[in-house]
């Protein structure tokens, strides 16, 4: 079971690597962890009910309220039941939000001030996978360095046979409140939103539950591709960064002459855009577009981007009067940096977008802002992003290596004439190009990106790096 604990979450193949037994233990381990980290703080129940012994929360999970959500993978109901059982047996209460996207799950923990939560999902992985994303209070993401290692240790501990009063389950439907949060007074805030024609591909995954309600809130004509929930993902896999998985969306947008295409990943925390010509828009360009809009209203705002993202973000943010900051990839790192340095908005080249003061993914906020920009500018989306095509970016290249550390040292030695950074792996900048090589946390791979001022130079450097 210990091998399913990754850098940012828990993940494995069902049922050989992750199963009901593991889920139950993980539920127990989460309660033990939250109990330990909240030790000495008044619990939710203690705040509401006088006379509760202060040490009760230290003995069991009493008073803790933990959100449980799940995607629509075939194994998610089974794992969801098991993880809830583990939480209840440790004495904590479960707030069961049922089928939900990961942003909905984060919202529930944040909005209602619960003590933590666990989302049953394997995000964009193939259907045979499943896993868990875990947060503490305020939807503060827990990764390997911020508590997941401790949860792993507590999960593997032999359970004590203490007599603990079991927690209770409360079911809570948060769909409407999540959409109210994502689109407050939509018609009043966006009175000039045009009746754009758009397609949304939810890939038979859980984001499909949002679209019916979204249609009521937007004046757009929305075509919903693959709306049926089917955890086998029969039409295509749920990673929209892989262009083969958005082929149907691209063709549909072109054939119907639509204004925009949108694709969500398996748990709905990533959003990818397709222009009116059926071409995928790099997520870095969307970060630029949203940043420009933010900076028109809030000059001097800090914008965070991945060190693997295109240099165009830094250029655009600084030209627009903002402060551009490069950071590490990963939800926990982004959240920590945004809080520490008072960053307002962050975009990852993988299609994750974060906003202060929530510090979790806000895909619908990004969608609404893109629709606003198209409506108010009178331009097509391809016209809006065309100025950002200044550089040529390779996208992520996975290089198989036997020894990641050795290969990084070889790359650093070979390209030592450039400006070297170790912020996230190895980045070396030259006048007309740069590259970043980052070791995978789970595989014998280096994840490499290369960017240059010309396509020819980018292709040359890709070959040179892959020695």
Tab-separated table of C-alpha atoms in Angstrom:
chain	number	residue	atom	x	y	z
A	1	UNK	CA	0.000	0.000	0.000
A	2	UNK	CA	2.847	2.387	0.688
A	3	UNK	CA	3.699	2.673	-3.035
A	4	UNK	CA	0.393	4.396	-3.825
A	5	UNK	CA	1.431	7.529	-1.915
A	6	UNK	CA	2.769	10.010	-4.486
A	7	UNK	CA	4.147	13.558	-4.277
A	8	UNK	CA	0.780	15.335	-4.443
A	9	UNK	CA	-1.861	12.648	-3.892
A	10	UNK	CA	-2.574	8.926	-3.513
A	11	UNK	CA	-2.959	6.925	-6.725
A	12	UNK	CA	-2.909	3.367	-8.043
A	13	UNK	CA	-4.600	0.718	-10.164
A	14	UNK	CA	-7.857	-0.680	-8.772
A	15	UNK	CA	-8.049	-3.221	-7.167
A	16	UNK	CA	-4.467	-4.551	-7.354
A	17	UNK	CA	-2.842	-1.447	-5.834
A	18	UNK	CA	-5.702	0.522	-4.321
A	19	UNK	CA	-8.795	-1.166	-2.886
A	20	UNK	CA	-11.431	-1.017	-0.134
A	21	UNK	CA	-9.010	-2.169	2.543
A	22	UNK	CA	-6.523	0.571	1.634
A	23	UNK	CA	-9.311	3.168	1.426
A	24	UNK	CA	-10.588	2.304	4.908
A	25	UNK	CA	-7.088	2.612	6.370
A	26	UNK	CA	-6.529	5.919	4.554
A	27	UNK	CA	-9.789	7.268	6.008
A	28	UNK	CA	-8.592	6.302	9.477
A	29	UNK	CA	-5.134	7.777	8.835
A	30	UNK	CA	-6.622	11.078	7.696
A	31	UNK	CA	-8.642	11.444	10.907
A	32	UNK	CA	-5.575	10.643	13.015
A	33	UNK	CA	-3.580	13.235	11.095
A	34	UNK	CA	-6.217	15.967	11.407
A	35	UNK	CA	-6.736	15.126	15.071
A	36	UNK	CA	-2.998	15.455	15.646
A	37	UNK	CA	-2.611	18.724	13.717
A	38	UNK	CA	-5.676	20.278	15.366
A	39	UNK	CA	-4.654	19.149	18.858
A	40	UNK	CA	-5.293	21.893	21.332
A	41	UNK	CA	-7.598	23.815	18.972
A	42	UNK	CA	-11.323	23.886	19.756
A	43	UNK	CA	-13.204	21.579	17.419
A	44	UNK	CA	-16.282	22.588	15.446
A	45	UNK	CA	-18.482	20.665	17.858
A	46	UNK	CA	-16.668	22.077	20.904
A	47	UNK	CA	-17.345	25.612	19.673
A	48	UNK	CA	-21.050	24.820	19.389
A	49	UNK	CA	-21.582	22.689	22.466
A	50	UNK	CA	-20.357	23.678	25.913
A	51	UNK	CA	-19.309	20.965	28.305
A	52	UNK	CA	-17.459	18.784	25.787
A	53	UNK	CA	-14.252	17.566	27.403
A	54	UNK	CA	-11.260	19.275	25.725
A	55	UNK	CA	-9.287	16.036	25.513
A	56	UNK	CA	-12.091	14.158	23.695
A	57	UNK	CA	-10.882	15.434	20.324
A	58	UNK	CA	-7.422	14.109	21.114
A	59	UNK	CA	-8.699	10.615	21.928
A	60	UNK	CA	-10.884	10.242	18.831
A	61	UNK	CA	-11.989	12.226	15.817
A	62	UNK	CA	-14.987	13.635	17.714
A	63	UNK	CA	-15.876	17.087	16.494
A	64	UNK	CA	-14.033	16.734	13.215
A	65	UNK	CA	-16.157	17.196	10.103
A	66	UNK	CA	-14.596	15.773	6.948
A	67	UNK	CA	-15.902	16.244	3.411
A	68	UNK	CA	-15.957	13.219	1.096
A	69	UNK	CA	-16.530	13.666	-2.638
A	70	UNK	CA	-16.026	11.331	-5.582
A	71	UNK	CA	-15.737	11.293	-9.344
A	72	UNK	CA	-17.648	8.838	-11.542
A	73	UNK	CA	-15.006	6.142	-12.063
A	74	UNK	CA	-16.461	2.653	-11.730
A	75	UNK	CA	-14.483	2.016	-8.536
A	76	UNK	CA	-15.246	5.379	-6.888
A	77	UNK	CA	-18.485	4.357	-5.087
A	78	UNK	CA	-16.733	1.322	-3.545
A	79	UNK	CA	-13.689	3.327	-2.454
A	80	UNK	CA	-15.905	6.178	-1.268
A	81	UNK	CA	-17.880	3.858	1.017
A	82	UNK	CA	-14.682	2.383	2.436
A	83	UNK	CA	-13.002	5.715	3.115
A	84	UNK	CA	-16.178	6.989	4.804
A	85	UNK	CA	-16.227	3.884	7.000
A	86	UNK	CA	-12.639	4.544	8.066
A	87	UNK	CA	-13.444	8.155	8.933
A	88	UNK	CA	-16.570	7.201	10.901
A	89	UNK	CA	-14.805	4.440	12.840
A	90	UNK	CA	-12.224	6.972	14.021
A	91	UNK	CA	-15.066	9.073	15.427
A	92	UNK	CA	-15.210	11.894	12.875
A	93	UNK	CA	-18.327	12.985	11.004
A	94	UNK	CA	-18.601	12.723	7.216
A	95	UNK	CA	-20.069	15.449	5.024
A	96	UNK	CA	-20.911	13.413	1.927
A	97	UNK	CA	-21.182	15.634	-1.169
A	98	UNK	CA	-21.505	12.639	-3.499
A	99	UNK	CA	-20.625	13.064	-7.170
A	100	UNK	CA	-18.513	16.191	-7.532
A	101	UNK	CA	-15.666	17.728	-9.450
A	102	UNK	CA	-12.467	18.383	-7.517
A	103	UNK	CA	-13.054	22.191	-7.531
A	104	UNK	CA	-16.537	21.545	-6.069
A	105	UNK	CA	-14.902	19.443	-3.355
A	106	UNK	CA	-12.360	22.168	-2.534
A	107	UNK	CA	-15.148	24.744	-2.474
A	108	UNK	CA	-17.191	22.690	0.020
A	109	UNK	CA	-14.295	22.439	2.489
A	110	UNK	CA	-13.437	26.145	2.075
A	111	UNK	CA	-16.945	27.629	2.059
A	112	UNK	CA	-18.374	25.756	5.035
A	113	UNK	CA	-15.229	25.778	7.214
A	114	UNK	CA	-14.939	22.015	7.531
A	115	UNK	CA	-11.866	20.437	9.112
A	116	UNK	CA	-10.629	18.709	5.974
A	117	UNK	CA	-11.657	16.455	3.149
A	118	UNK	CA	-10.832	13.576	0.850
A	119	UNK	CA	-11.762	13.368	-2.824
A	120	UNK	CA	-11.958	9.966	-4.515
A	121	UNK	CA	-10.440	10.517	-7.964
A	122	UNK	CA	-7.529	9.665	-10.216
A	123	UNK	CA	-7.900	12.937	-12.119
A	124	UNK	CA	-6.801	12.522	-15.762
A	125	UNK	CA	-5.488	8.939	-15.426
A	126	UNK	CA	-6.997	6.010	-17.405
A	127	UNK	CA	-10.165	4.339	-16.027
A	128	UNK	CA	-8.386	1.456	-14.277
A	129	UNK	CA	-6.764	3.957	-11.869
A	130	UNK	CA	-8.216	5.590	-8.803
A	131	UNK	CA	-6.940	7.512	-5.828
A	132	UNK	CA	-7.436	10.299	-3.305
A	133	UNK	CA	-6.759	14.021	-3.048
A	134	UNK	CA	-6.601	15.252	0.531
A	135	UNK	CA	-6.993	18.698	2.107
A	136	UNK	CA	-7.034	20.124	5.591
A	137	UNK	CA	-9.196	23.075	6.682
A	138	UNK	CA	-9.616	26.003	4.254
A	139	UNK	CA	-9.093	23.482	1.420
A	140	UNK	CA	-5.350	23.637	2.102
A	141	UNK	CA	-3.915	20.923	-0.184
A	142	UNK	CA	-1.809	18.224	1.467
A	143	UNK	CA	1.201	16.931	-0.465
A	144	UNK	CA	4.184	14.802	0.460
A	145	UNK	CA	6.034	17.674	2.131
A	146	UNK	CA	2.960	19.123	3.869
A	147	UNK	CA	1.439	16.083	5.555
A	148	UNK	CA	0.955	13.202	3.103
A	149	UNK	CA	4.079	11.465	4.388
A	150	UNK	CA	2.671	11.673	7.928
A	151	UNK	CA	-0.748	10.394	6.788
A	152	UNK	CA	1.020	7.448	5.149
A	153	UNK	CA	2.768	6.640	8.425
A	154	UNK	CA	-0.483	6.903	10.406
A	155	UNK	CA	-2.322	4.783	7.826
A	156	UNK	CA	0.228	1.979	8.120
A	157	UNK	CA	0.094	1.987	11.932
A	158	UNK	CA	-1.644	-0.896	13.647
A	159	UNK	CA	-5.051	0.251	14.774
A	160	UNK	CA	-5.645	0.604	18.519
A	161	UNK	CA	-8.697	-1.167	19.883
A	162	UNK	CA	-10.022	1.950	21.676
A	163	UNK	CA	-13.769	2.190	22.100
A	164	UNK	CA	-14.615	5.209	20.004
A	165	UNK	CA	-18.086	6.575	19.398
A	166	UNK	CA	-18.596	6.431	15.646
A	167	UNK	CA	-19.209	9.570	13.665
A	168	UNK	CA	-22.313	10.289	11.616
A	169	UNK	CA	-22.900	10.970	7.912
A	170	UNK	CA	-24.600	14.102	6.610
A	171	UNK	CA	-25.412	14.305	2.894
A	172	UNK	CA	-24.966	17.728	1.318
A	173	UNK	CA	-25.752	18.881	-2.231
A	174	UNK	CA	-23.420	21.744	-3.123
A	175	UNK	CA	-23.920	22.032	-6.898
A	176	UNK	CA	-26.038	25.197	-6.798
A	177	UNK	CA	-23.909	26.935	-4.156
A	178	UNK	CA	-20.746	26.091	-6.116
A	179	UNK	CA	-22.175	27.614	-9.293
A	180	UNK	CA	-23.380	30.652	-7.319
A	181	UNK	CA	-19.806	31.041	-6.072
A	182	UNK	CA	-18.325	30.576	-9.558
A	183	UNK	CA	-20.810	32.848	-11.339
A	184	UNK	CA	-22.196	35.408	-8.867
A	185	UNK	CA	-24.983	37.534	-10.364
A	186	UNK	CA	-23.745	36.470	-13.776
A	187	UNK	CA	-26.220	38.415	-15.885
A	188	UNK	CA	-25.631	41.618	-13.881
A	189	UNK	CA	-21.858	41.339	-13.946
A	190	UNK	CA	-21.708	40.477	-17.647
A	191	UNK	CA	-24.643	42.317	-19.262
A	192	UNK	CA	-22.803	42.545	-22.579
A	193	UNK	CA	-21.992	38.843	-22.774
A	194	UNK	CA	-22.815	37.835	-26.324
A	195	UNK	CA	-24.783	34.786	-27.347
A	196	UNK	CA	-21.628	32.944	-28.281
A	197	UNK	CA	-21.816	29.422	-29.640
A	198	UNK	CA	-19.572	27.057	-27.707
A	199	UNK	CA	-18.962	23.321	-27.268
A	200	UNK	CA	-18.015	21.718	-23.959
A	201	UNK	CA	-16.499	18.221	-23.895
A	202	UNK	CA	-16.765	16.607	-20.464
A	203	UNK	CA	-15.546	13.206	-21.751
A	204	UNK	CA	-18.241	11.161	-19.940
A	205	UNK	CA	-16.600	12.376	-16.720
A	206	UNK	CA	-17.928	14.091	-13.622
A	207	UNK	CA	-17.881	17.707	-14.914
A	208	UNK	CA	-20.916	16.681	-16.949
A	209	UNK	CA	-23.081	17.307	-13.870
A	210	UNK	CA	-22.365	21.053	-14.150
A	211	UNK	CA	-23.412	21.711	-17.727
A	212	UNK	CA	-27.210	21.534	-17.448
A	213	UNK	CA	-27.182	24.199	-14.733
A	214	UNK	CA	-24.528	26.195	-16.588
A	215	UNK	CA	-26.808	26.403	-19.618
A	216	UNK	CA	-29.388	28.221	-17.461
A	217	UNK	CA	-26.833	30.789	-16.332
A	218	UNK	CA	-25.115	31.657	-19.599
A	219	UNK	CA	-26.724	33.324	-22.621
A	220	UNK	CA	-24.478	31.187	-24.846
A	221	UNK	CA	-25.630	28.356	-27.084
A	222	UNK	CA	-23.893	25.376	-25.486
A	223	UNK	CA	-23.323	22.054	-27.239
A	224	UNK	CA	-22.449	19.361	-24.713
A	225	UNK	CA	-20.203	16.571	-26.024
A	226	UNK	CA	-20.207	13.167	-24.270
A	227	UNK	CA	-22.521	14.226	-21.430
A	228	UNK	CA	-23.384	10.714	-20.179
A	229	UNK	CA	-21.520	9.742	-17.027
A	230	UNK	CA	-19.547	6.598	-17.815
A	231	UNK	CA	-16.514	5.715	-15.711
A	232	UNK	CA	-15.055	3.654	-18.554
A	233	UNK	CA	-14.570	6.903	-20.557
A	234	UNK	CA	-15.577	5.087	-23.763
A	235	UNK	CA	-15.233	7.949	-26.248
A	236	UNK	CA	-11.741	9.094	-25.305
A	237	UNK	CA	-9.476	9.301	-22.272
A	238	UNK	CA	-9.808	12.211	-19.863
A	239	UNK	CA	-6.475	14.001	-20.305
A	240	UNK	CA	-7.260	16.989	-22.581
A	241	UNK	CA	-3.578	17.933	-22.899
A	242	UNK	CA	-3.243	14.921	-25.194
A	243	UNK	CA	-4.477	16.284	-28.531
A	244	UNK	CA	-5.908	12.908	-29.568
A	245	UNK	CA	-8.368	13.247	-26.668
A	246	UNK	CA	-9.779	16.539	-27.978
A	247	UNK	CA	-9.920	15.487	-31.632
A	248	UNK	CA	-13.733	15.201	-31.531
A	249	UNK	CA	-14.049	18.626	-29.908
A	250	UNK	CA	-11.744	20.246	-32.469
A	251	UNK	CA	-13.658	18.724	-35.380
A	252	UNK	CA	-17.031	19.665	-33.875
A	253	UNK	CA	-16.000	23.314	-33.397
A	254	UNK	CA	-14.808	23.512	-37.011
A	255	UNK	CA	-17.812	21.744	-38.526
A	256	UNK	CA	-20.374	23.804	-36.589
A	257	UNK	CA	-18.372	27.041	-37.010
A	258	UNK	CA	-18.475	27.701	-33.262
A	259	UNK	CA	-16.771	30.504	-31.349
A	260	UNK	CA	-14.980	28.322	-28.808
A	261	UNK	CA	-14.410	24.784	-27.564
A	262	UNK	CA	-13.785	23.792	-23.946
A	263	UNK	CA	-12.522	20.486	-22.520
A	264	UNK	CA	-12.342	19.402	-18.880
A	265	UNK	CA	-10.192	16.615	-17.488
A	266	UNK	CA	-11.425	13.636	-15.472
A	267	UNK	CA	-12.043	15.454	-12.188
A	268	UNK	CA	-12.729	18.892	-13.637
A	269	UNK	CA	-9.816	20.842	-12.174
A	270	UNK	CA	-8.185	21.491	-15.573
A	271	UNK	CA	-9.714	23.400	-18.461
A	272	UNK	CA	-8.373	23.470	-22.025
A	273	UNK	CA	-9.572	25.757	-24.840
A	274	UNK	CA	-9.938	25.256	-28.592
A	275	UNK	CA	-10.229	28.276	-30.906
A	276	UNK	CA	-12.830	28.847	-33.630
A	277	UNK	CA	-10.508	27.194	-36.164
A	278	UNK	CA	-10.396	23.986	-34.137
A	279	UNK	CA	-6.850	24.552	-32.851
A	280	UNK	CA	-5.856	23.940	-29.245
A	281	UNK	CA	-4.879	27.160	-27.442
A	282	UNK	CA	-1.780	26.812	-25.222
A	283	UNK	CA	-2.775	27.310	-21.586
A	284	UNK	CA	0.014	29.881	-21.228
A	285	UNK	CA	-1.876	32.072	-23.719
A	286	UNK	CA	-5.010	31.830	-21.571
A	287	UNK	CA	-2.912	32.849	-18.542
A	288	UNK	CA	-1.758	35.885	-20.538
A	289	UNK	CA	-5.314	36.785	-21.544
A	290	UNK	CA	-6.692	36.530	-17.993
A	291	UNK	CA	-3.655	38.382	-16.586
A	292	UNK	CA	-4.190	41.299	-18.981
A	293	UNK	CA	-7.819	41.519	-17.909
A	294	UNK	CA	-6.930	41.422	-14.203
A	295	UNK	CA	-4.174	44.011	-14.606
A	296	UNK	CA	-6.473	46.460	-16.399
A	297	UNK	CA	-8.529	46.523	-13.217
A	298	UNK	CA	-5.770	45.908	-10.654
A	299	UNK	CA	-2.398	47.307	-11.821
A	300	UNK	CA	0.594	46.062	-9.843
A	301	UNK	CA	-0.998	42.666	-9.166
A	302	UNK	CA	1.286	39.654	-8.701
A	303	UNK	CA	0.847	36.820	-11.210
A	304	UNK	CA	2.476	33.409	-10.626
A	305	UNK	CA	3.407	31.050	-13.455
A	306	UNK	CA	5.337	27.774	-13.786
A	307	UNK	CA	9.035	27.919	-14.494
A	308	UNK	CA	8.216	25.514	-17.371
A	309	UNK	CA	5.746	27.968	-18.909
A	310	UNK	CA	6.471	30.200	-21.875
A	311	UNK	CA	8.418	33.422	-21.363
A	312	UNK	CA	5.457	35.176	-22.979
A	313	UNK	CA	3.702	35.244	-19.591
A	314	UNK	CA	6.508	37.256	-17.995
A	315	UNK	CA	6.575	39.599	-21.010
A	316	UNK	CA	2.813	40.193	-21.029
A	317	UNK	CA	2.438	40.602	-17.258
A	318	UNK	CA	5.272	43.124	-17.030
A	319	UNK	CA	4.104	45.033	-20.130
A	320	UNK	CA	0.621	45.188	-18.568
A	321	UNK	CA	1.916	46.688	-15.310
A	322	UNK	CA	1.981	43.552	-13.182
A	323	UNK	CA	4.603	41.584	-11.268
A	324	UNK	CA	5.460	38.215	-12.858
A	325	UNK	CA	6.773	35.473	-10.576
A	326	UNK	CA	8.088	32.050	-11.645
A	327	UNK	CA	7.371	29.063	-9.393
A	328	UNK	CA	7.407	25.286	-9.039
A	329	UNK	CA	4.809	22.994	-10.581
A	330	UNK	CA	2.207	21.466	-8.247
A	331	UNK	CA	-0.900	22.510	-6.327
A	332	UNK	CA	0.722	22.552	-2.880
A	333	UNK	CA	3.709	24.638	-4.050
A	334	UNK	CA	1.454	27.104	-5.870
A	335	UNK	CA	-0.900	27.478	-2.916
A	336	UNK	CA	1.982	28.024	-0.488
A	337	UNK	CA	3.639	30.644	-2.731
A	338	UNK	CA	0.377	32.480	-3.416
A	339	UNK	CA	-0.354	32.784	0.297
A	340	UNK	CA	3.188	33.724	1.272
A	341	UNK	CA	3.699	36.386	-1.401
A	342	UNK	CA	0.100	37.623	-1.774
A	343	UNK	CA	-0.260	36.480	-5.380
A	344	UNK	CA	-3.675	37.150	-6.918
A	345	UNK	CA	-3.726	34.755	-9.895
A	346	UNK	CA	-1.726	31.756	-11.053
A	347	UNK	CA	-1.760	29.680	-14.235
A	348	UNK	CA	-0.062	26.372	-15.039
A	349	UNK	CA	0.767	25.279	-18.570
A	350	UNK	CA	-1.199	22.100	-17.816
A	351	UNK	CA	-4.485	24.035	-17.590
A	352	UNK	CA	-4.763	24.539	-13.811
A	353	UNK	CA	-5.679	28.085	-12.727
A	354	UNK	CA	-5.760	29.439	-9.163
A	355	UNK	CA	-7.221	32.605	-7.666
A	356	UNK	CA	-6.780	34.402	-4.349
A	357	UNK	CA	-8.191	34.141	-1.707
A	358	UNK	CA	-9.375	30.586	-2.474
A	359	UNK	CA	-6.058	29.059	-3.603
A	360	UNK	CA	-7.733	26.171	-5.407
A	361	UNK	CA	-8.515	25.642	-9.085
A	362	UNK	CA	-11.143	27.967	-10.575
A	363	UNK	CA	-11.878	26.630	-14.088
A	364	UNK	CA	-15.307	28.263	-14.348
A	365	UNK	CA	-13.905	31.680	-13.379
A	366	UNK	CA	-11.421	31.319	-16.240
A	367	UNK	CA	-14.156	30.222	-18.656
A	368	UNK	CA	-16.340	33.228	-17.794
A	369	UNK	CA	-13.420	35.646	-18.168
A	370	UNK	CA	-12.546	34.224	-21.596
A	371	UNK	CA	-16.194	34.588	-22.686
A	372	UNK	CA	-16.206	38.179	-21.393
A	373	UNK	CA	-13.047	39.011	-23.300
A	374	UNK	CA	-14.410	37.623	-26.580
A	375	UNK	CA	-17.725	39.465	-26.080
A	376	UNK	CA	-16.276	42.837	-25.129
A	377	UNK	CA	-13.391	42.899	-27.604
A	378	UNK	CA	-15.417	41.998	-30.682
A	379	UNK	CA	-12.535	39.709	-31.676
A	380	UNK	CA	-12.330	35.968	-32.127
A	381	UNK	CA	-10.364	33.987	-29.560
A	382	UNK	CA	-7.629	33.264	-32.127
A	383	UNK	CA	-7.256	37.014	-32.758
A	384	UNK	CA	-7.042	37.677	-29.021
A	385	UNK	CA	-4.220	35.186	-28.438
A	386	UNK	CA	-2.286	35.764	-31.684
A	387	UNK	CA	-0.003	38.459	-30.123
A	388	UNK	CA	1.221	35.865	-27.625
A	389	UNK	CA	2.826	33.683	-30.332
A	390	UNK	CA	6.281	35.201	-29.869
A	391	UNK	CA	8.138	32.041	-28.897
A	392	UNK	CA	8.081	28.368	-29.856
A	393	UNK	CA	7.439	26.038	-26.914
A	394	UNK	CA	7.948	22.272	-27.160
A	395	UNK	CA	5.366	21.245	-24.606
A	396	UNK	CA	6.334	18.543	-22.118
A	397	UNK	CA	8.702	15.838	-23.408
A	398	UNK	CA	9.145	12.679	-21.313
A	399	UNK	CA	12.731	11.414	-21.554
A	400	UNK	CA	13.342	7.870	-20.273
A	401	UNK	CA	16.558	7.727	-18.213
A	402	UNK	CA	18.202	5.165	-15.958
A	403	UNK	CA	19.591	7.680	-13.459
A	404	UNK	CA	17.734	11.005	-13.145
A	405	UNK	CA	20.338	12.738	-10.969
A	406	UNK	CA	23.195	11.690	-13.228
A	407	UNK	CA	21.392	12.902	-16.345
A	408	UNK	CA	20.633	16.280	-14.748
A	409	UNK	CA	24.318	16.694	-13.858
A	410	UNK	CA	25.296	15.838	-17.429
A	411	UNK	CA	22.848	18.420	-18.799
A	412	UNK	CA	24.113	21.069	-16.393
A	413	UNK	CA	27.712	20.384	-17.406
A	414	UNK	CA	26.926	20.367	-21.120
A	415	UNK	CA	25.022	23.682	-21.018
A	416	UNK	CA	26.947	25.406	-18.217
A	417	UNK	CA	27.415	28.534	-20.354
A	418	UNK	CA	23.839	29.655	-19.659
A	419	UNK	CA	22.080	31.133	-16.632
A	420	UNK	CA	21.363	28.216	-14.280
A	421	UNK	CA	18.382	27.848	-11.910
A	422	UNK	CA	17.420	24.914	-9.669
A	423	UNK	CA	13.984	26.246	-8.722
A	424	UNK	CA	12.226	23.154	-10.112
A	425	UNK	CA	14.743	20.641	-11.417
A	426	UNK	CA	17.216	22.340	-13.768
A	427	UNK	CA	16.561	25.395	-15.924
A	428	UNK	CA	19.230	26.981	-18.114
A	429	UNK	CA	18.585	30.208	-20.037
A	430	UNK	CA	20.444	31.468	-23.102
A	431	UNK	CA	19.814	34.587	-25.173
A	432	UNK	CA	17.462	32.992	-27.713
A	433	UNK	CA	16.331	29.804	-25.974
A	434	UNK	CA	16.004	27.969	-22.670
A	435	UNK	CA	15.130	24.535	-21.318
A	436	UNK	CA	13.909	23.026	-18.066
A	437	UNK	CA	14.457	19.394	-17.000
A	438	UNK	CA	12.463	18.135	-14.027
A	439	UNK	CA	12.683	14.618	-12.546
A	440	UNK	CA	9.422	12.682	-12.342
A	441	UNK	CA	8.377	11.801	-8.795
A	442	UNK	CA	7.050	8.385	-9.796
A	443	UNK	CA	8.894	7.174	-12.921
A	444	UNK	CA	12.410	6.983	-14.386
A	445	UNK	CA	11.729	10.040	-16.501
A	446	UNK	CA	12.935	13.580	-16.949
A	447	UNK	CA	10.151	15.956	-17.930
A	448	UNK	CA	11.701	18.409	-20.368
A	449	UNK	CA	10.468	21.592	-22.006
A	450	UNK	CA	12.365	23.681	-24.540
A	451	UNK	CA	11.488	27.154	-25.804
A	452	UNK	CA	13.186	29.287	-28.448
A	453	UNK	CA	12.591	32.396	-30.544
A	454	UNK	CA	12.295	30.311	-33.729
A	455	UNK	CA	10.780	26.908	-34.406
A	456	UNK	CA	13.991	25.768	-36.114
A	457	UNK	CA	16.097	26.614	-33.070
A	458	UNK	CA	13.599	24.921	-30.726
A	459	UNK	CA	13.719	21.693	-32.767
A	460	UNK	CA	17.530	21.788	-32.880
A	461	UNK	CA	17.815	22.217	-29.124
A	462	UNK	CA	15.297	19.428	-28.456
A	463	UNK	CA	17.582	17.037	-30.346
A	464	UNK	CA	20.680	18.397	-28.633
A	465	UNK	CA	19.199	17.893	-25.154
A	466	UNK	CA	18.073	14.329	-25.909
A	467	UNK	CA	21.655	13.068	-26.169
